[in-house]
Coordinates of C-alpha atoms and ligand atoms in Angstrom, one line a residue:
M1 CA 0.0 0.0 0.0
P2 CA 2.6 2.6 0.8
E3 CA 4.2 2.1 -2.6
A4 CA 1.8 4.3 -4.6
P5 CA 2.2 7.5 -2.5
K6 CA 6.0 6.9 -2.3
D7 CA 6.2 6.8 -6.1
S8 CA 4.2 9.9 -6.4
L9 CA 6.4 11.6 -3.7
Y10 CA 9.5 10.6 -5.6
S11 CA 8.1 12.0 -8.9
V12 CA 7.4 15.3 -7.1
V13 CA 11.0 15.2 -5.7
E14 CA 12.3 14.5 -9.2
E15 CA 10.3 17.4 -10.7
N16 CA 11.5 19.7 -7.9
K17 CA 15.1 18.7 -8.5
K18 CA 14.8 19.5 -12.2
K19 CA 13.4 22.9 -11.4
I20 CA 16.2 23.7 -8.9
L21 CA 18.9 22.7 -11.3
Q22 CA 17.2 24.8 -13.9
F23 CA 17.1 27.8 -11.5
I24 CA 20.9 27.4 -10.9
E25 CA 21.5 27.4 -14.7
E26 CA 19.4 30.5 -15.1
V27 CA 20.8 32.7 -12.3
T28 CA 24.4 31.7 -13.1
S29 CA 23.9 32.4 -16.8
N30 CA 22.5 35.9 -16.0
A31 CA 24.6 36.6 -13.0
D32 CA 25.2 40.3 -13.8
E33 CA 21.6 41.1 -14.7
V34 CA 20.3 39.3 -11.6
Q35 CA 22.8 41.3 -9.4
K36 CA 21.7 44.6 -11.0
R37 CA 18.1 43.7 -10.3
V38 CA 18.8 42.6 -6.7
L39 CA 20.6 45.9 -6.0
A40 CA 17.8 48.0 -7.5
E41 CA 15.2 46.0 -5.5
I42 CA 17.1 46.5 -2.3
L43 CA 17.6 50.2 -2.9
S44 CA 14.1 51.0 -4.1
R45 CA 12.5 49.1 -1.2
N46 CA 14.7 51.0 1.3
A47 CA 14.8 54.3 -0.5
H48 CA 13.5 56.1 2.6
V49 CA 15.6 54.4 5.3
E50 CA 17.9 56.7 7.3
W51 CA 21.1 55.0 6.3
L52 CA 20.7 55.6 2.6
K53 CA 19.3 59.1 3.1
R54 CA 22.2 60.0 5.4
H55 CA 24.7 59.2 2.7
G56 CA 22.7 61.2 0.1
L57 CA 21.5 58.4 -2.2
N58 CA 18.1 60.2 -2.5
G59 CA 16.1 57.2 -3.8
Q60 CA 18.5 56.5 -6.7
T61 CA 18.8 52.8 -7.5
E62 CA 21.4 52.7 -10.3
R63 CA 24.5 50.6 -9.5
E64 CA 26.9 53.3 -10.7
T65 CA 25.5 56.0 -8.3
F66 CA 25.4 53.5 -5.4
K67 CA 29.0 52.6 -6.0
K68 CA 30.1 56.2 -6.2
I69 CA 28.2 57.5 -3.2
M70 CA 27.9 54.8 -0.6
P71 CA 30.9 54.1 1.7
V72 CA 32.2 50.6 2.3
T73 CA 31.4 49.7 5.9
T74 CA 32.6 47.6 8.8
Y75 CA 30.7 46.6 11.9
E76 CA 32.1 49.6 13.8
D77 CA 30.3 51.9 11.3
I78 CA 26.9 50.3 11.8
Q79 CA 27.2 49.6 15.5
P80 CA 25.5 52.8 16.7
D81 CA 22.5 52.1 14.5
V82 CA 22.5 48.4 15.6
N83 CA 22.4 49.6 19.2
R84 CA 19.5 51.9 18.4
I85 CA 17.5 49.0 17.0
A86 CA 18.5 46.8 19.9
N87 CA 17.3 49.5 22.3
G88 CA 13.9 49.7 20.7
D89 CA 14.1 52.5 18.1
K90 CA 11.4 51.5 15.6
S91 CA 12.1 54.0 12.9
Q92 CA 13.3 52.8 9.5
I93 CA 17.0 53.1 10.2
I94 CA 18.6 50.6 7.8
C95 CA 15.7 48.6 6.4
S96 CA 12.1 49.3 5.5
Q97 CA 11.0 45.9 6.7
T98 CA 10.8 45.2 10.4
I99 CA 14.0 43.8 11.9
S100 CA 12.7 40.5 13.4
E101 CA 15.8 39.5 15.3
F102 CA 19.6 39.8 15.5
L103 CA 21.9 37.0 14.4
T104 CA 25.0 36.8 16.6
S105 CA 28.0 36.3 14.4
S106 CA 31.1 34.4 15.6
G107 CA 33.0 37.4 14.4
T108 CA 33.6 39.7 17.4
S109 CA 33.9 43.4 18.0
G110 CA 35.4 44.5 21.4
G111 CA 35.4 40.9 22.5
E112 CA 31.6 40.4 22.0
R113 CA 29.8 38.8 19.2
K114 CA 28.6 41.1 16.4
L115 CA 24.9 41.5 16.0
M116 CA 23.5 41.2 12.5
P117 CA 20.0 42.5 11.9
T118 CA 17.7 40.2 9.9
T119 CA 14.1 40.0 8.7
E120 CA 11.5 37.3 8.5
E121 CA 11.9 37.4 4.7
E122 CA 15.6 36.5 4.9
L123 CA 14.6 33.1 6.3
G124 CA 13.1 32.3 2.9
R125 CA 16.5 33.1 1.2
R126 CA 18.3 30.8 3.6
S127 CA 15.8 28.1 2.9
L128 CA 16.3 28.6 -0.8
L129 CA 20.0 28.0 -0.4
Y130 CA 19.4 24.8 1.6
S131 CA 16.9 23.6 -1.0
L132 CA 19.7 23.7 -3.7
L133 CA 22.0 21.3 -1.8
M134 CA 20.5 17.9 -2.3
P135 CA 19.4 18.3 -6.0
V136 CA 23.1 19.2 -6.7
M137 CA 24.4 16.3 -4.6
S138 CA 22.1 13.7 -6.0
Q139 CA 23.6 14.4 -9.5
F140 CA 26.8 12.9 -8.2
V141 CA 25.6 10.3 -5.6
P142 CA 22.4 8.6 -6.7
G143 CA 20.0 6.9 -4.4
L144 CA 20.3 9.3 -1.5
E145 CA 16.5 9.6 -1.3
K146 CA 16.4 5.9 -0.2
G147 CA 17.9 6.5 3.2
K148 CA 18.6 9.0 5.9
G149 CA 21.2 11.6 6.9
M150 CA 22.7 11.4 10.3
Y151 CA 23.5 15.0 11.0
F152 CA 24.5 16.4 14.4
L153 CA 22.8 19.7 14.6
F154 CA 22.5 21.9 17.7
I155 CA 21.0 25.1 19.0
K156 CA 22.8 27.5 21.2
S157 CA 21.7 29.9 23.9
E158 CA 20.0 33.1 23.0
S159 CA 19.4 36.4 24.7
K160 CA 17.1 39.4 24.3
T161 CA 17.9 43.0 23.6
P162 CA 16.4 45.7 25.9
S163 CA 13.6 46.1 23.3
G164 CA 12.8 42.4 23.4
L165 CA 14.4 41.3 20.1
V166 CA 16.0 37.9 20.2
A167 CA 19.7 37.6 19.5
R168 CA 21.0 34.2 18.6
P169 CA 23.2 32.4 16.1
V170 CA 21.9 32.0 12.6
L171 CA 21.6 28.3 12.7
T172 CA 19.7 28.4 16.0
S173 CA 17.3 30.9 14.3
Y174 CA 16.9 28.6 11.3
Y175 CA 16.4 25.3 13.3
K176 CA 13.7 27.1 15.4
S177 CA 11.9 28.5 12.4
S178 CA 8.9 26.9 10.9
H179 CA 10.9 26.6 7.7
F180 CA 12.9 23.9 9.4
K181 CA 10.5 22.5 12.0
N182 CA 7.5 22.2 9.8
R183 CA 9.3 21.2 6.6
S184 CA 7.2 18.8 4.6
F185 CA 8.5 15.3 4.2
D186 CA 11.2 15.2 1.7
P187 CA 13.5 12.2 1.3
Y188 CA 16.4 14.7 1.2
T189 CA 15.8 16.2 4.5
N190 CA 15.0 13.0 6.2
Y191 CA 17.3 12.9 9.2
T192 CA 17.9 10.4 11.9
S193 CA 17.7 13.1 14.6
P194 CA 14.1 14.0 15.4
N195 CA 13.5 17.8 15.6
E196 CA 13.1 17.6 19.4
T197 CA 16.6 16.3 19.8
I198 CA 18.0 19.1 17.7
L199 CA 16.0 21.7 19.5
C200 CA 16.9 20.5 23.0
P201 CA 18.9 23.4 24.7
D202 CA 20.9 21.0 26.9
S203 CA 24.0 20.0 24.9
Y204 CA 24.5 16.6 26.6
Q205 CA 20.9 15.5 26.1
S206 CA 20.9 16.8 22.5
M207 CA 24.1 15.0 21.6
Y208 CA 23.2 11.8 23.5
S209 CA 19.8 11.5 21.9
Q210 CA 21.0 12.3 18.4
M211 CA 23.8 9.7 18.7
L212 CA 21.4 7.1 20.0
C213 CA 18.9 7.6 17.2
G214 CA 21.8 7.5 14.6
L215 CA 23.0 4.2 16.1
C216 CA 19.5 2.7 16.2
L217 CA 19.0 3.6 12.5
N218 CA 22.5 2.7 11.5
K219 CA 21.7 0.6 8.4
E220 CA 19.5 3.4 7.0
V221 CA 22.2 6.1 7.2
L222 CA 23.5 7.0 3.8
R223 CA 25.4 10.2 4.7
V224 CA 26.6 11.7 7.9
G225 CA 27.6 15.2 8.9
A226 CA 27.5 18.3 11.0
V227 CA 28.0 22.0 10.1
F228 CA 31.7 22.2 10.7
A229 CA 34.3 19.4 10.8
S230 CA 35.1 20.2 14.4
G231 CA 31.4 19.5 15.4
F232 CA 31.4 16.1 13.7
I233 CA 34.7 15.1 15.4
R234 CA 33.2 16.2 18.7
A235 CA 30.3 13.7 18.1
I236 CA 32.7 10.9 17.5
R237 CA 34.6 11.8 20.6
F238 CA 31.3 11.7 22.5
L239 CA 30.7 8.2 21.2
E240 CA 34.1 7.2 22.4
K241 CA 33.2 8.3 25.9
H242 CA 29.6 7.1 26.0
W243 CA 29.3 4.0 23.8
S244 CA 28.8 1.6 26.7
I245 CA 25.8 3.4 28.1
L246 CA 24.4 4.0 24.6
C247 CA 24.6 0.3 24.0
N248 CA 22.8 -0.4 27.3
D249 CA 19.9 1.7 26.0
I250 CA 19.9 -0.1 22.6
R251 CA 20.0 -3.5 24.2
N252 CA 17.1 -2.9 26.6
G253 CA 15.1 -0.3 24.7
T254 CA 15.3 1.9 27.8
L255 CA 16.5 5.5 27.9
N256 CA 19.3 6.9 30.0
P257 CA 17.7 8.7 33.0
Q258 CA 19.9 11.7 32.3
I259 CA 17.7 12.5 29.4
T260 CA 15.1 14.4 31.3
D261 CA 13.6 16.6 28.6
Q262 CA 10.2 15.0 28.1
S263 CA 9.8 15.9 24.4
V264 CA 13.2 14.4 23.7
R265 CA 12.3 11.2 25.6
E266 CA 9.0 10.9 23.6
A267 CA 10.7 11.4 20.3
V268 CA 13.5 9.0 21.0
M269 CA 11.2 6.3 22.3
K270 CA 9.4 6.2 18.9
I271 CA 12.7 5.1 17.4
L272 CA 14.3 3.1 20.2
K273 CA 13.4 -0.6 20.3
P274 CA 15.2 -3.3 22.3
D275 CA 17.9 -4.6 19.9
P276 CA 20.4 -6.8 21.7
K277 CA 22.1 -7.8 18.4
L278 CA 22.7 -4.2 17.4
A279 CA 24.0 -3.4 20.9
E280 CA 26.4 -6.3 20.7
F281 CA 27.6 -5.3 17.3
I282 CA 28.3 -1.7 18.4
E283 CA 30.0 -2.8 21.6
K284 CA 32.3 -5.1 19.6
E285 CA 33.2 -2.4 17.1
C286 CA 33.7 0.3 19.7
G287 CA 35.6 -2.0 22.0
R288 CA 38.4 -2.6 19.4
D289 CA 41.8 -1.1 20.1
S290 CA 41.7 1.0 17.0
W291 CA 39.0 3.4 16.0
Q292 CA 40.3 3.7 12.5
G293 CA 37.3 3.6 10.0
I294 CA 34.8 3.6 12.9
I295 CA 32.3 5.6 10.8
K296 CA 32.3 3.1 8.0
R297 CA 32.1 0.2 10.4
L298 CA 29.1 1.5 12.5
W299 CA 27.2 3.1 9.6
P300 CA 28.2 0.7 6.8
N301 CA 26.1 2.4 4.0
T302 CA 27.6 5.8 4.4
K303 CA 28.6 7.3 1.2
Y304 CA 30.1 10.6 2.3
I305 CA 30.7 13.0 5.3
D306 CA 29.0 16.3 4.9
V307 CA 31.0 18.9 6.8
I308 CA 32.8 22.1 6.1
V309 CA 36.5 21.4 5.8
T310 CA 37.5 24.6 4.0
G311 CA 39.2 27.5 5.7
T312 CA 40.6 26.7 9.2
M313 CA 38.5 23.5 9.3
S314 CA 41.0 21.9 6.9
Q315 CA 43.1 21.2 10.0
Y316 CA 40.6 18.4 10.8
I317 CA 40.9 16.5 7.5
P318 CA 43.5 13.9 8.7
T319 CA 41.3 13.1 11.7
L320 CA 38.2 12.7 9.6
D321 CA 40.1 10.5 7.1
Y322 CA 41.2 8.3 10.0
Y323 CA 37.8 7.8 11.4
S324 CA 36.2 7.3 8.0
N325 CA 38.9 5.4 6.2
G326 CA 38.9 8.1 3.5
L327 CA 35.2 8.6 2.8
P328 CA 34.6 11.6 0.6
L329 CA 34.5 14.8 2.6
V330 CA 31.8 17.0 1.1
C331 CA 31.6 20.8 1.6
T332 CA 28.2 21.9 0.3
M333 CA 27.7 25.5 1.2
Y334 CA 29.2 28.8 2.2
A335 CA 27.1 31.1 4.5
S336 CA 27.3 33.6 7.3
S337 CA 25.1 35.6 9.7
E338 CA 25.3 38.5 7.4
C339 CA 24.0 36.7 4.3
F340 CA 23.9 33.2 2.8
F341 CA 26.3 33.1 -0.1
G342 CA 26.6 30.0 -2.2
V343 CA 26.9 26.3 -3.0
N344 CA 29.5 23.9 -4.2
L345 CA 28.4 22.6 -7.5
N346 CA 31.0 19.9 -7.7
P347 CA 30.6 18.4 -4.2
L348 CA 32.8 15.3 -4.7
C349 CA 35.9 17.3 -5.5
K350 CA 38.9 17.2 -3.2
P351 CA 38.7 19.5 -0.1
S352 CA 41.6 21.6 -1.5
E353 CA 39.6 22.2 -4.7
V354 CA 36.3 23.2 -3.2
A355 CA 34.8 26.2 -4.9
Y356 CA 31.6 27.9 -4.0
T357 CA 29.3 29.4 -6.6
L358 CA 27.7 32.6 -5.2
I359 CA 24.0 32.6 -5.9
P360 CA 23.3 36.0 -7.3
T361 CA 19.7 36.3 -5.9
L362 CA 20.8 36.2 -2.3
G363 CA 22.3 39.6 -2.0
Y364 CA 24.4 42.1 -4.0
F365 CA 28.1 41.1 -3.9
E366 CA 31.2 43.2 -4.5
F367 CA 34.8 42.3 -4.3
L368 CA 37.7 44.2 -3.0
P369 CA 41.0 43.1 -4.5
V370 CA 43.5 41.7 -2.0
H371 CA 47.2 42.1 -2.4
R372 CA 49.0 39.6 -0.2
N373 CA 52.2 40.6 1.6
N374 CA 52.4 37.9 4.3
G375 CA 53.0 34.4 3.3
V376 CA 54.2 33.1 6.7
T377 CA 51.1 32.9 8.8
N378 CA 48.7 32.5 5.9
C379 CA 46.8 35.3 7.6
I380 CA 45.9 38.2 5.4
S381 CA 45.8 41.7 7.0
M382 CA 43.6 44.3 5.4
P383 CA 43.2 47.9 6.3
K384 CA 40.1 48.7 8.5
S385 CA 38.9 51.7 6.5
L386 CA 39.3 52.3 2.8
N387 CA 40.3 55.5 1.1
E388 CA 38.2 56.8 -1.8
K389 CA 40.5 55.2 -4.4
E390 CA 40.2 51.8 -2.7
Q391 CA 36.4 52.2 -2.5
Q392 CA 36.4 52.6 -6.3
E393 CA 38.4 49.4 -6.8
L394 CA 35.5 47.2 -5.8
V395 CA 34.4 45.0 -8.7
D396 CA 31.1 43.3 -9.4
L397 CA 30.4 39.6 -9.3
A398 CA 30.5 39.2 -13.0
D399 CA 33.8 41.1 -13.3
V400 CA 36.1 39.2 -11.0
K401 CA 39.3 37.8 -12.5
L402 CA 40.4 34.2 -12.5
G403 CA 43.1 33.5 -9.9
Q404 CA 42.7 36.9 -8.2
E405 CA 41.9 37.1 -4.4
Y406 CA 39.2 39.4 -3.1
E407 CA 37.6 40.4 0.1
L408 CA 33.8 39.8 0.0
V409 CA 31.6 42.9 0.5
V410 CA 27.8 42.5 0.7
T411 CA 24.6 44.5 0.4
T412 CA 21.7 42.7 1.8
Y413 CA 17.9 42.8 1.8
A414 CA 18.1 43.2 5.6
G415 CA 19.9 46.5 5.6
L416 CA 23.7 46.0 5.3
Y417 CA 25.2 48.2 2.6
R418 CA 28.6 47.5 1.2
Y419 CA 29.5 45.6 4.3
R420 CA 32.9 43.9 4.6
V421 CA 32.3 40.3 5.7
G422 CA 36.0 39.7 6.4
D423 CA 36.4 36.6 4.2
V424 CA 39.1 36.4 1.5
L425 CA 38.1 34.4 -1.6
R426 CA 40.0 33.4 -4.7
V427 CA 38.3 33.0 -8.1
A428 CA 38.8 29.3 -9.1
G429 CA 36.5 29.2 -12.2
F430 CA 33.1 30.0 -13.5
K431 CA 29.7 28.3 -13.7
N432 CA 28.2 30.0 -16.8
K433 CA 28.8 33.7 -16.0
A434 CA 28.9 33.3 -12.2
P435 CA 32.3 33.0 -10.6
Q436 CA 33.3 30.1 -8.3
F437 CA 35.4 30.9 -5.3
N438 CA 37.9 29.0 -3.1
F439 CA 37.6 30.1 0.5
I440 CA 41.1 31.3 1.4
C441 CA 40.8 32.6 5.0
R442 CA 39.2 35.0 7.2
K443 CA 41.3 38.2 7.3
N444 CA 43.3 38.8 10.4
V445 CA 42.3 35.6 12.1
I446 CA 45.3 33.6 13.3
L447 CA 43.9 31.0 15.6
S448 CA 40.7 28.9 15.4
I449 CA 39.6 25.6 16.8
D450 CA 35.8 25.6 16.3
S451 CA 33.8 28.8 15.5
D452 CA 36.2 30.9 17.6
K453 CA 38.3 33.4 15.6
T454 CA 41.2 35.0 17.3
D455 CA 43.3 37.8 15.7
E456 CA 46.8 38.9 16.3
V457 CA 45.8 42.0 18.3
E458 CA 43.6 40.0 20.7
L459 CA 46.4 37.5 21.3
Q460 CA 48.9 40.2 21.8
N461 CA 46.7 41.9 24.4
A462 CA 46.0 38.6 26.1
V463 CA 49.7 37.8 26.4
K464 CA 50.3 41.3 27.7
N465 CA 47.8 40.7 30.5
A466 CA 49.3 37.3 31.3
V467 CA 52.9 38.3 31.6
S468 CA 52.1 40.6 34.6
H469 CA 52.1 37.4 36.6
L470 CA 55.9 37.0 35.9
V471 CA 56.8 40.5 37.1
P472 CA 57.5 39.4 40.8
F473 CA 59.9 36.8 39.5
D474 CA 61.8 39.3 37.3
A475 CA 61.0 37.0 34.3
Q476 CA 60.0 38.3 30.9
V477 CA 58.6 36.8 27.7
T478 CA 61.2 37.7 25.1
D479 CA 59.3 36.3 22.2
Y480 CA 56.2 34.1 21.5
T481 CA 54.2 32.5 18.9
S482 CA 51.1 30.3 18.8
Y483 CA 49.6 27.2 17.2
A484 CA 46.2 25.6 17.0
D485 CA 46.8 22.0 18.2
T486 CA 44.0 19.8 16.7
T487 CA 45.7 16.5 17.5
T488 CA 43.9 16.6 20.8
I489 CA 40.1 16.3 20.9
P490 CA 38.9 18.9 21.4
G491 CA 41.7 21.0 20.0
H492 CA 43.4 23.7 22.0
Y493 CA 45.5 26.8 21.7
V494 CA 49.2 26.4 22.3
L495 CA 51.6 29.3 23.0
F496 CA 55.3 28.9 22.7
W497 CA 57.1 31.3 25.1
E498 CA 60.8 32.0 25.3
L499 CA 61.7 33.6 28.6
S500 CA 64.5 35.8 29.9
L501 CA 65.1 34.9 33.6
N502 CA 67.1 36.7 36.1
G503 CA 69.1 33.9 37.7
S504 CA 69.2 35.5 41.2
N505 CA 65.4 35.3 41.6
P506 CA 63.5 32.2 42.7
P507 CA 62.3 30.0 39.8
V508 CA 58.8 30.7 38.5
P509 CA 56.5 28.1 40.1
P510 CA 54.2 26.0 37.8
S511 CA 51.1 27.6 39.3
V512 CA 52.2 31.0 38.0
F513 CA 52.4 29.7 34.4
E514 CA 49.0 28.1 34.9
D515 CA 47.7 31.5 36.0
C516 CA 49.2 32.9 32.8
C517 CA 47.3 30.3 30.8
L518 CA 44.0 31.3 32.5
T519 CA 44.6 35.0 32.2
I520 CA 45.1 34.6 28.4
E521 CA 41.8 32.6 28.2
E522 CA 40.0 35.3 30.3
S523 CA 41.3 37.9 27.9
L524 CA 40.1 36.2 24.8
N525 CA 36.7 37.0 23.2
S526 CA 33.4 35.6 24.2
V527 CA 33.1 33.1 21.4
Y528 CA 36.4 31.5 22.6
R529 CA 35.2 31.4 26.2
Q530 CA 31.8 30.0 25.2
G531 CA 33.7 27.3 23.3
R532 CA 35.7 26.5 26.5
V533 CA 32.8 26.7 29.0
S534 CA 29.5 25.8 27.3
D535 CA 30.2 24.0 24.1
K536 CA 33.3 22.3 25.4
S537 CA 34.6 22.5 21.9
I538 CA 38.0 23.9 22.9
G539 CA 40.4 22.3 25.3
P540 CA 42.5 24.1 28.0
L541 CA 45.1 26.6 26.7
E542 CA 48.7 25.4 27.0
I543 CA 51.9 27.4 27.4
K544 CA 55.1 25.6 26.3
I545 CA 58.3 27.2 27.5
V546 CA 61.1 26.8 25.0
E547 CA 64.9 26.9 25.4
A548 CA 66.7 30.2 25.1
G549 CA 67.7 30.8 21.5
T550 CA 64.7 29.0 20.0
F551 CA 63.3 32.1 18.3
D552 CA 66.7 32.9 16.8
K553 CA 66.6 29.4 15.3
L554 CA 63.1 30.1 14.0
M555 CA 64.3 33.2 12.3
D556 CA 67.3 31.3 10.8
Y557 CA 64.9 28.7 9.5
A558 CA 62.6 31.3 7.9
I559 CA 65.5 33.1 6.3
S560 CA 66.8 29.8 4.9
L561 CA 63.3 29.5 3.3
G562 CA 63.8 32.9 1.7
A563 CA 62.4 35.4 4.2
S564 CA 64.1 38.8 4.1
I565 CA 66.4 39.3 7.0
N566 CA 65.5 43.0 7.2
Q567 CA 61.8 42.5 7.1
Y568 CA 61.6 39.3 9.3
K569 CA 59.0 39.5 12.1
T570 CA 58.2 36.6 14.4
P571 CA 55.0 35.1 13.1
R572 CA 52.4 35.2 15.9
C573 CA 51.0 32.0 14.7
V574 CA 52.7 29.0 13.1
K575 CA 51.1 26.3 10.9
F576 CA 53.9 25.0 8.8
A577 CA 54.8 21.5 10.2
P578 CA 58.6 21.9 10.1
I579 CA 58.3 25.1 12.1
V580 CA 56.0 23.5 14.7
E581 CA 58.4 20.6 14.9
L582 CA 61.4 22.9 15.4
L583 CA 59.6 24.7 18.3
S584 CA 58.3 21.4 19.8
S585 CA 61.8 19.9 19.9
R586 CA 62.9 22.7 22.1
V587 CA 60.2 22.7 24.7
V588 CA 61.5 22.5 28.3
S589 CA 58.2 22.5 30.2
N590 CA 54.5 22.9 29.6
Y591 CA 51.5 24.1 31.5
F592 CA 47.7 24.0 31.0
S593 CA 45.0 26.3 32.1
P594 CA 43.7 24.8 35.4
K595 CA 40.1 25.7 34.9
C596 CA 37.6 27.3 32.5
P597 CA 37.6 31.1 32.0
K598 CA 34.5 33.1 32.9
W599 CA 31.7 33.2 30.4
V600 CA 28.1 34.1 30.9
S601 CA 25.4 33.2 28.4
G602 CA 23.9 36.1 26.5
H603 CA 25.2 39.3 25.0
K604 CA 27.3 41.2 27.6
P605 CA 25.3 44.5 27.9
W606 CA 22.1 42.5 28.5
N607 CA 23.0 39.1 29.8
V608 CA 19.4 37.9 29.6
S609 CA 19.6 34.2 28.7
V610 CA 16.4 32.8 27.2
N611 CA 17.5 29.2 27.5
Ligands
AMP701 P1 29.0 33.4 11.4 O1 28.9 34.8 11.0 O2 29.3 33.1 12.8 O3 27.9 32.6 10.9 O4 30.3 32.8 10.6 C1 30.4 32.9 9.2 C2 31.8 32.7 8.8 O5 32.1 31.4 8.9 C3 32.0 33.1 7.4 O6 32.1 34.5 7.2 C4 33.3 32.3 7.1 O7 34.4 33.0 7.6 C5 33.0 31.0 7.9 N1 32.5 30.0 6.9 C6 31.2 29.8 6.6 N2 31.0 28.9 5.7 C7 32.3 28.5 5.4 C8 32.8 27.6 4.4 N3 32.1 26.8 3.7 N4 34.2 27.4 4.4 C9 35.0 28.2 5.2 N5 34.5 29.1 6.1 C10 33.2 29.2 6.1

């Protein structure tokens, strides 16, 4: 009996897939026309908003006028207006539509998450981008509609502005929206995790119940994933710690009493049935000495891992390869709190070749050419504000040049105008007339483990605060660098310190270096501290003391590789394996942060946590 409706469902899905692929063809073939229309639409709808009037646009909607008159902006430029909206000013400041909530970006300003205004309508654009993913994927991997996706998806805590607007991360906003919760059945969004498990605010209960459902349905799973690689690895780590109790539940069909959320219990109990054979199988696999290939062993029909491994997430590729025995790693999309950007039209390509095609209907995109001058840290510095000439250098989506690197600048329907996102992209090719971009890096960011983004200035300030602990011992840090160590799960920040010690003073006790570790953590931004405290996605910070003369050796090595002796500056972050090895071979002692830094849920000025 179920056959007939299934068939008709699949034909609807097929029809829909064709339409979506056709949509991609159309918008990429007419990229420039679409961009022109999008900009005109944004400007005419918002002709009367304060921001555009303030800059003298006077209702004009032509691209040339817009580019000539409107300044390129950063968060600091819009912050006063963001604060007005947060405090309840209802006038049309940046957008003619009502600002429905703020999205809290993982990018920070003054140590706090940035707040990105958004509207109800933007949810539709985000849903549109999601709807493109599976039709694209199914061109390369057939049969995905016949099984499920095991995705570890989570919500995070949210706060309210003084005027009552919610502020939360973009994915939390999306998962809580009716677009996600009430999505009609579609074989492509058929996940092993019931909505209730994704929407559970307690991270242990959410992870436990999602893992349990994924294990119960292991044969049906055709693809696995999370948003970022770090999140998926965290799920595997959770399994390493909890497989025995998970197996108990599967064997007996009973649910761990630590799962106290009633809606989660009910949703899981619809899936959980006593299955001693499955429990025995999982125990045998998890009990083996080696966890190599564990994903393929426990979920034998998995065809690929869907996680972002571009940008700093590429540091997790070896770990994922180990756990999966080399299953394809698929990066499907590129998005942010400011705007959703694009999709990977060739999802089975190697991670190093991933290129995202920006979808021209999502916003108006411009590109600021990047001229690299720093090859050591792979971190690109860009000036904060641009002079008039630089503002004129911005090029349109259809005019970017193959091989050139650019910083992305967006104008959105929700009221950001020529806003610098902070991402550096390189043109890798074209789909019809739409460029495809490699994600190169986030400018200025030197350290990242999960969604944290630490720049050189923040690290410098944090080290400055920490070294005050050394003053009573007459010890100084003569040079330092840092490294994101992802060989531990979760990964953690490592600082290499070279000291100058005054021999006549007592030695520095270990507890003082531990205090230094903690002070650095306390000085880092709220996204880092949330990762340490709440998400547990970052491990304790480590200081490694190196022998005297180590940084001279580092300089010698950099010069032997061609660095100029006059211009040499110690890189504040190292990634290149031989350099990390050189530093590691000269470590004399190491210390970890003894406890978590302080972090409170919510945005600092308000601190009203909803969850
Ligand atoms: P957020 O504003 O916190 O949502 O973070 C958005 C940022 O995450 C982007 O601006 C990028 O720096 C990064 N990001 C998002 N998608 C990708 C991707 N596919 N590859 C690399 N980095 C990404």
